Coordinates of C-alpha atoms and ligand atoms in Angstrom, one line a residue:
M1 CA 105.7 57.6 123.0
N2 CA 104.2 60.6 121.3
T3 CA 107.1 63.1 121.8
H4 CA 106.1 66.6 120.8
A5 CA 108.1 68.5 118.2
H6 CA 109.2 71.0 120.8
D7 CA 111.3 68.2 122.3
S8 CA 113.2 68.0 119.1
I9 CA 113.4 71.6 117.9
R10 CA 116.7 73.0 119.0
A11 CA 117.7 76.4 117.6
V12 CA 121.0 76.1 119.4
Q13 CA 123.2 73.0 119.9
W14 CA 126.7 72.1 121.0
T15 CA 127.9 69.2 118.7
G16 CA 130.8 68.3 121.0
T17 CA 133.2 70.4 119.0
H18 CA 131.2 73.3 117.4
L19 CA 128.2 75.6 118.0
R20 CA 125.4 74.5 115.7
L21 CA 122.6 76.9 114.8
L22 CA 119.4 76.3 112.9
D23 CA 119.4 79.1 110.3
Q24 CA 116.0 80.7 111.1
R25 CA 116.2 82.9 108.0
R26 CA 115.6 79.8 105.9
L27 CA 112.6 78.4 107.9
P28 CA 109.9 77.2 107.4
H29 CA 110.7 75.7 104.0
E30 CA 114.3 74.8 104.6
S31 CA 116.0 73.4 107.7
V32 CA 119.7 74.4 107.3
Y33 CA 122.2 74.2 110.1
L34 CA 125.4 76.2 110.4
D35 CA 128.4 75.0 112.4
L36 CA 130.4 77.8 113.9
D37 CA 134.0 77.7 115.3
T38 CA 134.7 81.3 116.4
A39 CA 133.1 84.1 118.5
P40 CA 133.1 86.6 115.6
E41 CA 131.1 84.1 113.5
T42 CA 128.7 83.8 116.4
A43 CA 128.3 87.5 116.6
V44 CA 127.5 87.8 112.9
A45 CA 124.9 85.0 113.3
I46 CA 123.2 86.9 116.1
R47 CA 123.4 90.2 114.2
D48 CA 122.0 88.6 111.0
M49 CA 119.3 86.7 112.9
V50 CA 120.4 83.2 112.0
V51 CA 119.5 82.8 115.7
R52 CA 117.1 85.2 117.4
G53 CA 114.9 85.5 120.4
A54 CA 116.2 87.0 123.7
P55 CA 117.0 83.7 125.6
A56 CA 118.3 81.9 122.5
I57 CA 120.7 84.9 121.9
G58 CA 121.9 84.6 125.5
V59 CA 122.5 80.8 125.2
T60 CA 124.3 81.3 121.9
A61 CA 126.5 84.1 123.3
A62 CA 127.6 81.8 126.2
Y63 CA 128.7 79.1 123.6
G64 CA 130.4 81.9 121.7
V65 CA 132.5 82.6 124.8
V66 CA 133.5 78.9 124.8
L67 CA 134.7 79.2 121.2
S68 CA 136.7 82.3 122.1
A69 CA 138.4 80.5 125.0
R70 CA 139.4 77.6 122.8
H71 CA 141.2 79.9 120.4
A72 CA 142.6 82.1 123.1
W73 CA 144.2 79.2 124.9
T74 CA 145.8 77.9 121.7
R75 CA 147.0 81.4 120.7
D76 CA 148.2 82.8 124.0
P77 CA 147.8 80.4 127.0
A78 CA 149.7 82.7 129.4
H79 CA 147.3 85.6 128.7
W80 CA 144.1 83.8 127.6
R81 CA 141.7 86.2 129.3
D82 CA 143.3 89.2 127.6
A83 CA 143.2 87.3 124.3
M84 CA 139.4 86.9 124.7
Q85 CA 138.5 90.5 125.3
A86 CA 138.0 91.5 121.6
D87 CA 135.7 88.5 121.1
L88 CA 133.6 89.4 124.1
D89 CA 133.3 93.0 122.9
T90 CA 132.3 91.7 119.4
L91 CA 129.6 89.5 120.9
A92 CA 128.3 92.4 123.0
A93 CA 128.0 94.6 119.9
S94 CA 125.9 92.0 118.0
R95 CA 122.4 93.3 119.0
P96 CA 121.5 95.9 121.7
T97 CA 118.0 95.2 123.1
A98 CA 117.9 91.6 124.4
V99 CA 119.5 91.9 127.9
N100 CA 119.9 88.1 128.0
L101 CA 123.0 88.6 125.7
F102 CA 124.7 90.9 128.3
W103 CA 123.6 88.8 131.2
A104 CA 125.2 85.7 129.6
L105 CA 128.4 87.6 128.8
D106 CA 128.7 89.0 132.3
H107 CA 127.9 85.6 133.8
M108 CA 130.7 83.9 131.7
R109 CA 133.1 86.8 132.4
R110 CA 132.6 86.3 136.2
L111 CA 133.5 82.6 135.8
M112 CA 136.5 83.5 133.7
D113 CA 137.7 85.7 136.6
R114 CA 137.4 82.8 139.0
L115 CA 139.2 80.2 136.9
P116 CA 142.9 79.5 137.6
D117 CA 145.7 80.9 135.4
G118 CA 147.8 78.4 133.5
V119 CA 144.8 76.0 133.0
D120 CA 142.8 75.7 129.7
P121 CA 139.4 77.3 130.7
T122 CA 137.5 75.8 127.8
A123 CA 136.1 72.8 129.6
E124 CA 134.8 74.8 132.6
L125 CA 133.3 77.5 130.4
L126 CA 131.6 74.8 128.3
L127 CA 130.1 73.2 131.4
E128 CA 128.7 76.6 132.4
A129 CA 127.3 77.3 128.9
E130 CA 125.5 74.0 128.9
R131 CA 124.2 74.8 132.4
I132 CA 122.8 78.1 131.1
H133 CA 121.2 76.2 128.3
H134 CA 119.7 73.5 130.5
D135 CA 118.4 76.0 133.1
D136 CA 116.7 78.0 130.3
I137 CA 114.7 75.0 129.2
E138 CA 113.8 74.0 132.8
G139 CA 112.7 77.6 133.5
N140 CA 110.5 77.6 130.4
R141 CA 108.7 74.5 131.5
R142 CA 108.1 76.1 134.9
M143 CA 106.8 79.3 133.3
G144 CA 104.6 77.1 131.1
E145 CA 102.9 75.7 134.3
L146 CA 102.7 79.1 136.0
G147 CA 101.3 80.9 133.0
A148 CA 98.8 78.2 132.1
A149 CA 97.4 78.4 135.7
L150 CA 96.2 81.9 134.9
I151 CA 94.1 80.9 131.9
E152 CA 90.5 80.1 132.3
P153 CA 89.3 77.4 129.9
G154 CA 87.4 78.1 126.7
K155 CA 88.7 80.9 124.6
A156 CA 91.6 81.3 122.2
V157 CA 94.7 83.3 122.9
L158 CA 96.7 85.7 120.7
T159 CA 100.5 85.8 120.5
H160 CA 103.0 88.0 118.7
C161 CA 106.4 87.2 117.1
N162 CA 108.0 83.9 118.0
T163 CA 108.7 82.9 121.6
G164 CA 109.0 79.1 121.2
S165 CA 111.8 76.6 121.0
L166 CA 113.3 78.7 118.3
A167 CA 113.6 81.8 120.5
T168 CA 115.0 80.0 123.6
G169 CA 117.0 77.0 124.7
G170 CA 113.9 75.0 124.1
Y171 CA 110.1 74.8 124.8
G172 CA 109.6 78.5 124.8
T173 CA 108.4 81.4 127.0
A174 CA 105.0 82.7 125.8
L175 CA 104.7 79.8 123.4
G176 CA 105.7 77.5 126.3
V177 CA 102.7 78.8 128.3
I178 CA 100.6 78.2 125.2
R179 CA 101.9 74.7 124.8
S180 CA 101.2 73.9 128.5
A181 CA 97.7 75.5 128.4
Y182 CA 96.8 73.5 125.2
A183 CA 98.1 70.3 126.8
K184 CA 95.8 71.0 129.8
G185 CA 92.8 71.6 127.4
L186 CA 92.5 75.2 128.5
I187 CA 92.8 76.8 125.0
P188 CA 91.2 75.4 121.8
H189 CA 93.1 77.5 119.3
V190 CA 95.9 80.0 118.9
F191 CA 95.9 83.2 116.9
A192 CA 99.4 84.3 115.8
D193 CA 100.3 87.7 114.4
E194 CA 102.4 87.2 111.2
T195 CA 104.7 89.9 112.8
R196 CA 106.1 92.1 110.0
P197 CA 108.7 92.8 108.8
W198 CA 110.6 89.6 109.7
L199 CA 107.5 87.3 109.8
Q200 CA 108.6 85.4 112.9
G201 CA 104.9 84.6 113.4
S202 CA 104.0 83.2 110.0
R203 CA 107.4 81.6 109.4
L204 CA 108.4 80.4 112.9
T205 CA 105.5 80.3 115.4
A206 CA 103.1 78.7 112.8
W207 CA 105.9 76.1 112.0
E208 CA 106.3 75.2 115.6
L209 CA 102.6 74.9 116.4
V210 CA 101.8 72.9 113.2
Q211 CA 104.5 70.4 114.2
D212 CA 102.9 70.2 117.7
R213 CA 99.5 69.8 116.1
I214 CA 98.2 72.8 118.0
P215 CA 95.6 74.6 115.9
V216 CA 96.9 78.0 114.7
S217 CA 95.5 80.8 112.6
L218 CA 97.7 83.6 111.3
L219 CA 96.6 87.2 111.0
C220 CA 98.0 90.4 109.8
E221 CA 98.7 92.6 112.9
G222 CA 96.1 95.0 111.7
A223 CA 93.4 92.4 112.2
A224 CA 94.1 92.0 116.0
A225 CA 91.7 94.8 116.9
S226 CA 88.7 93.2 115.2
L227 CA 89.6 89.8 116.6
M228 CA 89.5 91.2 120.2
R229 CA 86.4 93.2 119.5
E230 CA 84.6 90.0 118.5
G231 CA 85.4 88.7 122.0
R232 CA 87.3 85.6 120.8
I233 CA 90.4 86.1 122.9
S234 CA 91.0 85.7 126.6
W235 CA 94.7 86.6 126.8
V236 CA 97.3 88.2 124.7
I237 CA 100.5 86.3 125.6
V238 CA 103.9 87.6 124.5
G239 CA 107.6 87.4 125.3
A240 CA 110.1 90.1 126.2
D241 CA 113.6 91.2 125.2
R242 CA 114.2 93.4 128.2
I243 CA 112.1 94.2 131.3
A244 CA 112.9 97.3 133.3
A245 CA 112.9 97.5 137.1
N246 CA 109.4 99.0 137.1
G247 CA 107.9 96.3 134.8
D248 CA 108.0 98.2 131.5
A249 CA 108.7 95.5 128.9
A250 CA 110.5 95.8 125.5
N251 CA 109.3 93.3 122.9
K252 CA 108.9 92.9 119.2
I253 CA 107.5 96.0 117.5
G254 CA 103.7 95.9 117.5
T255 CA 103.5 94.6 121.1
Y256 CA 102.7 98.0 122.6
G257 CA 99.8 98.4 120.2
L258 CA 98.4 95.0 121.2
A259 CA 98.6 96.0 124.8
I260 CA 96.5 99.2 124.2
L261 CA 94.0 97.2 122.2
A262 CA 93.8 94.5 124.9
R263 CA 93.1 97.0 127.6
H264 CA 90.5 98.7 125.5
H265 CA 88.7 95.4 124.8
G266 CA 89.0 93.9 128.3
V267 CA 91.5 91.2 127.1
R268 CA 94.2 90.4 129.7
F269 CA 97.9 90.9 128.7
M270 CA 100.6 88.4 129.8
V271 CA 104.4 88.9 129.4
V272 CA 106.4 85.6 129.8
A273 CA 110.2 85.9 130.3
P274 CA 112.9 84.3 132.4
T275 CA 114.6 86.6 135.0
T276 CA 117.6 86.8 132.8
T277 CA 115.4 89.2 130.7
I278 CA 114.9 91.5 133.7
D279 CA 117.3 94.5 133.8
M280 CA 117.2 96.0 137.3
E281 CA 119.7 98.7 136.1
A282 CA 117.0 100.1 133.8
A283 CA 114.7 102.1 136.0
D284 CA 111.9 102.2 133.4
G285 CA 111.3 101.5 129.7
S286 CA 113.0 104.8 128.6
A287 CA 116.3 103.3 129.5
I288 CA 116.0 100.3 127.1
P289 CA 117.9 100.6 123.9
I290 CA 115.7 99.9 120.9
E291 CA 117.4 98.3 117.9
Q292 CA 116.9 100.0 114.6
R293 CA 117.2 97.5 111.7
G294 CA 117.8 98.1 108.0
T295 CA 115.1 99.6 105.8
E296 CA 115.4 96.8 103.4
E297 CA 113.5 94.5 105.9
V298 CA 110.4 96.8 105.4
L299 CA 110.9 97.6 101.7
E300 CA 111.5 94.1 100.6
L301 CA 109.8 90.7 101.0
A302 CA 111.9 87.6 100.6
G303 CA 114.7 89.7 99.2
K304 CA 112.5 91.3 96.5
R305 CA 111.5 95.0 96.6
V306 CA 107.8 95.4 97.1
A307 CA 107.7 99.1 98.1
A308 CA 107.5 101.9 95.6
D309 CA 110.9 103.1 94.4
G310 CA 112.0 106.2 96.2
A311 CA 110.1 105.3 99.4
G312 CA 112.1 105.1 102.6
A313 CA 111.3 103.1 105.8
W314 CA 111.4 103.3 109.6
N315 CA 112.3 99.9 111.1
P316 CA 112.5 99.8 115.0
A317 CA 112.7 96.1 115.9
F318 CA 111.1 96.6 119.3
D319 CA 108.8 98.8 121.3
V320 CA 108.1 99.3 125.0
T321 CA 104.8 98.3 126.7
P322 CA 104.3 100.3 130.0
A323 CA 103.8 98.2 133.1
E324 CA 100.3 99.6 133.7
L325 CA 99.1 97.8 130.5
I326 CA 100.5 94.4 131.7
D327 CA 98.2 92.2 133.8
A328 CA 100.9 89.6 134.6
I329 CA 104.6 89.1 134.2
V330 CA 105.4 85.3 134.4
T331 CA 108.9 84.3 135.2
E332 CA 110.5 81.0 136.4
K333 CA 110.7 82.5 139.9
G334 CA 107.0 83.4 140.0
V335 CA 104.2 85.6 138.7
V336 CA 104.0 89.4 139.2
A337 CA 100.4 90.7 138.9
Q338 CA 100.0 94.3 138.0
P339 CA 103.8 94.8 137.9
D340 CA 105.4 97.9 139.5
Q341 CA 108.8 98.8 140.9
E342 CA 108.0 97.3 144.3
N343 CA 106.7 93.9 143.3
M344 CA 109.4 93.6 140.6
A345 CA 112.1 94.3 143.3
L346 CA 110.5 91.6 145.5
L347 CA 110.6 89.1 142.7
M348 CA 114.2 89.8 142.1
G349 CA 115.1 89.8 145.8
A350 CA 116.3 93.4 145.4
K351 CA 116.3 95.9 148.3
T352 CA 113.4 98.3 147.8
Ligands
LIG1 C1 111.4 84.4 123.9 S1 111.6 86.1 123.7 C2 111.7 86.2 122.0 C3 111.6 87.7 121.6 O1 112.6 88.0 120.7 C4 112.0 88.4 119.5 O2 112.7 89.4 118.8 P1 113.7 88.9 117.6 O3 113.0 87.8 116.8 O4 114.0 90.2 116.8 O5 114.9 88.4 118.3 C5 110.7 89.0 119.9 O6 110.8 90.2 120.6 C6 110.2 87.9 120.9 O7 109.2 88.2 121.8

């Protein structure tokens, strides 16, 4: 059977005893796996982008809680919850924007509160982490179908950053829609922004699509305007790291500019994200914390300085696209067209 690469690419795995992460800093030329045994190691791996991508960060954090529980039970079985608090705080401090991280930690914390004292919690917490992982992949496949149903056949699509198996539990969000649309013959080609400064597009998205034998052309972000002006794109399809209650969406830096270009050129704009990415506590995009990363990511390339000595850098990792520039938000619970506070609340079953 011709299994696709996405069935085999797993950024995050549980080996039976350890959390195993594919080191995405080394891709596409080296596939190196790291086996982690503690929550602090897991937090460093998230901070340093060994693993990245909002849903993948959430799944990883859930396994980090399992590692913390195993050590806490060994160290102080009578007070295992208290013994885990420092680890949970360390995981929460690893990266600020992807709300999936905090959703996963809150979800695991609520389970911890329900578990009995005097019993090793590790096995129950592991079952829940594996359930989070499984549900993410199932949700991605559903979003793939829902998003593909919005795409008319014929034209290429443009995507930004990496939103595939490497950014999730598997299959992908925006790249999952692209995989499903390609499988249905709806899109002939994918254009992918290289996505400076971390190059998730040229290093990760291109790597995933080449393995799936889906035709992909990389472009510098600056070329996106001309590509849209030539009328070659039907949709811009991106992921998200946090979506506010009114539909404003935080995503990789450069997404906001794409949304403005898309609206100017009559190209539709799709955000694909599981509901674990929606933060109903954030009224609008101004409430979303934007991670500022080190200047060396802009000043250097592959660890070698390319910028003029003496130059500084500004390196926000994300920006916010206002809801009015988004034509559709695709989630595993359904599609919200022209998102606003009211239809987002309906999607989330919140009281309006
Ligand atoms: C499937 S959402 C992935 C999301 O995360 C990326 O950011 P980073 O690589 O810094 O974790 C980017 O915003 C993607 O859209």
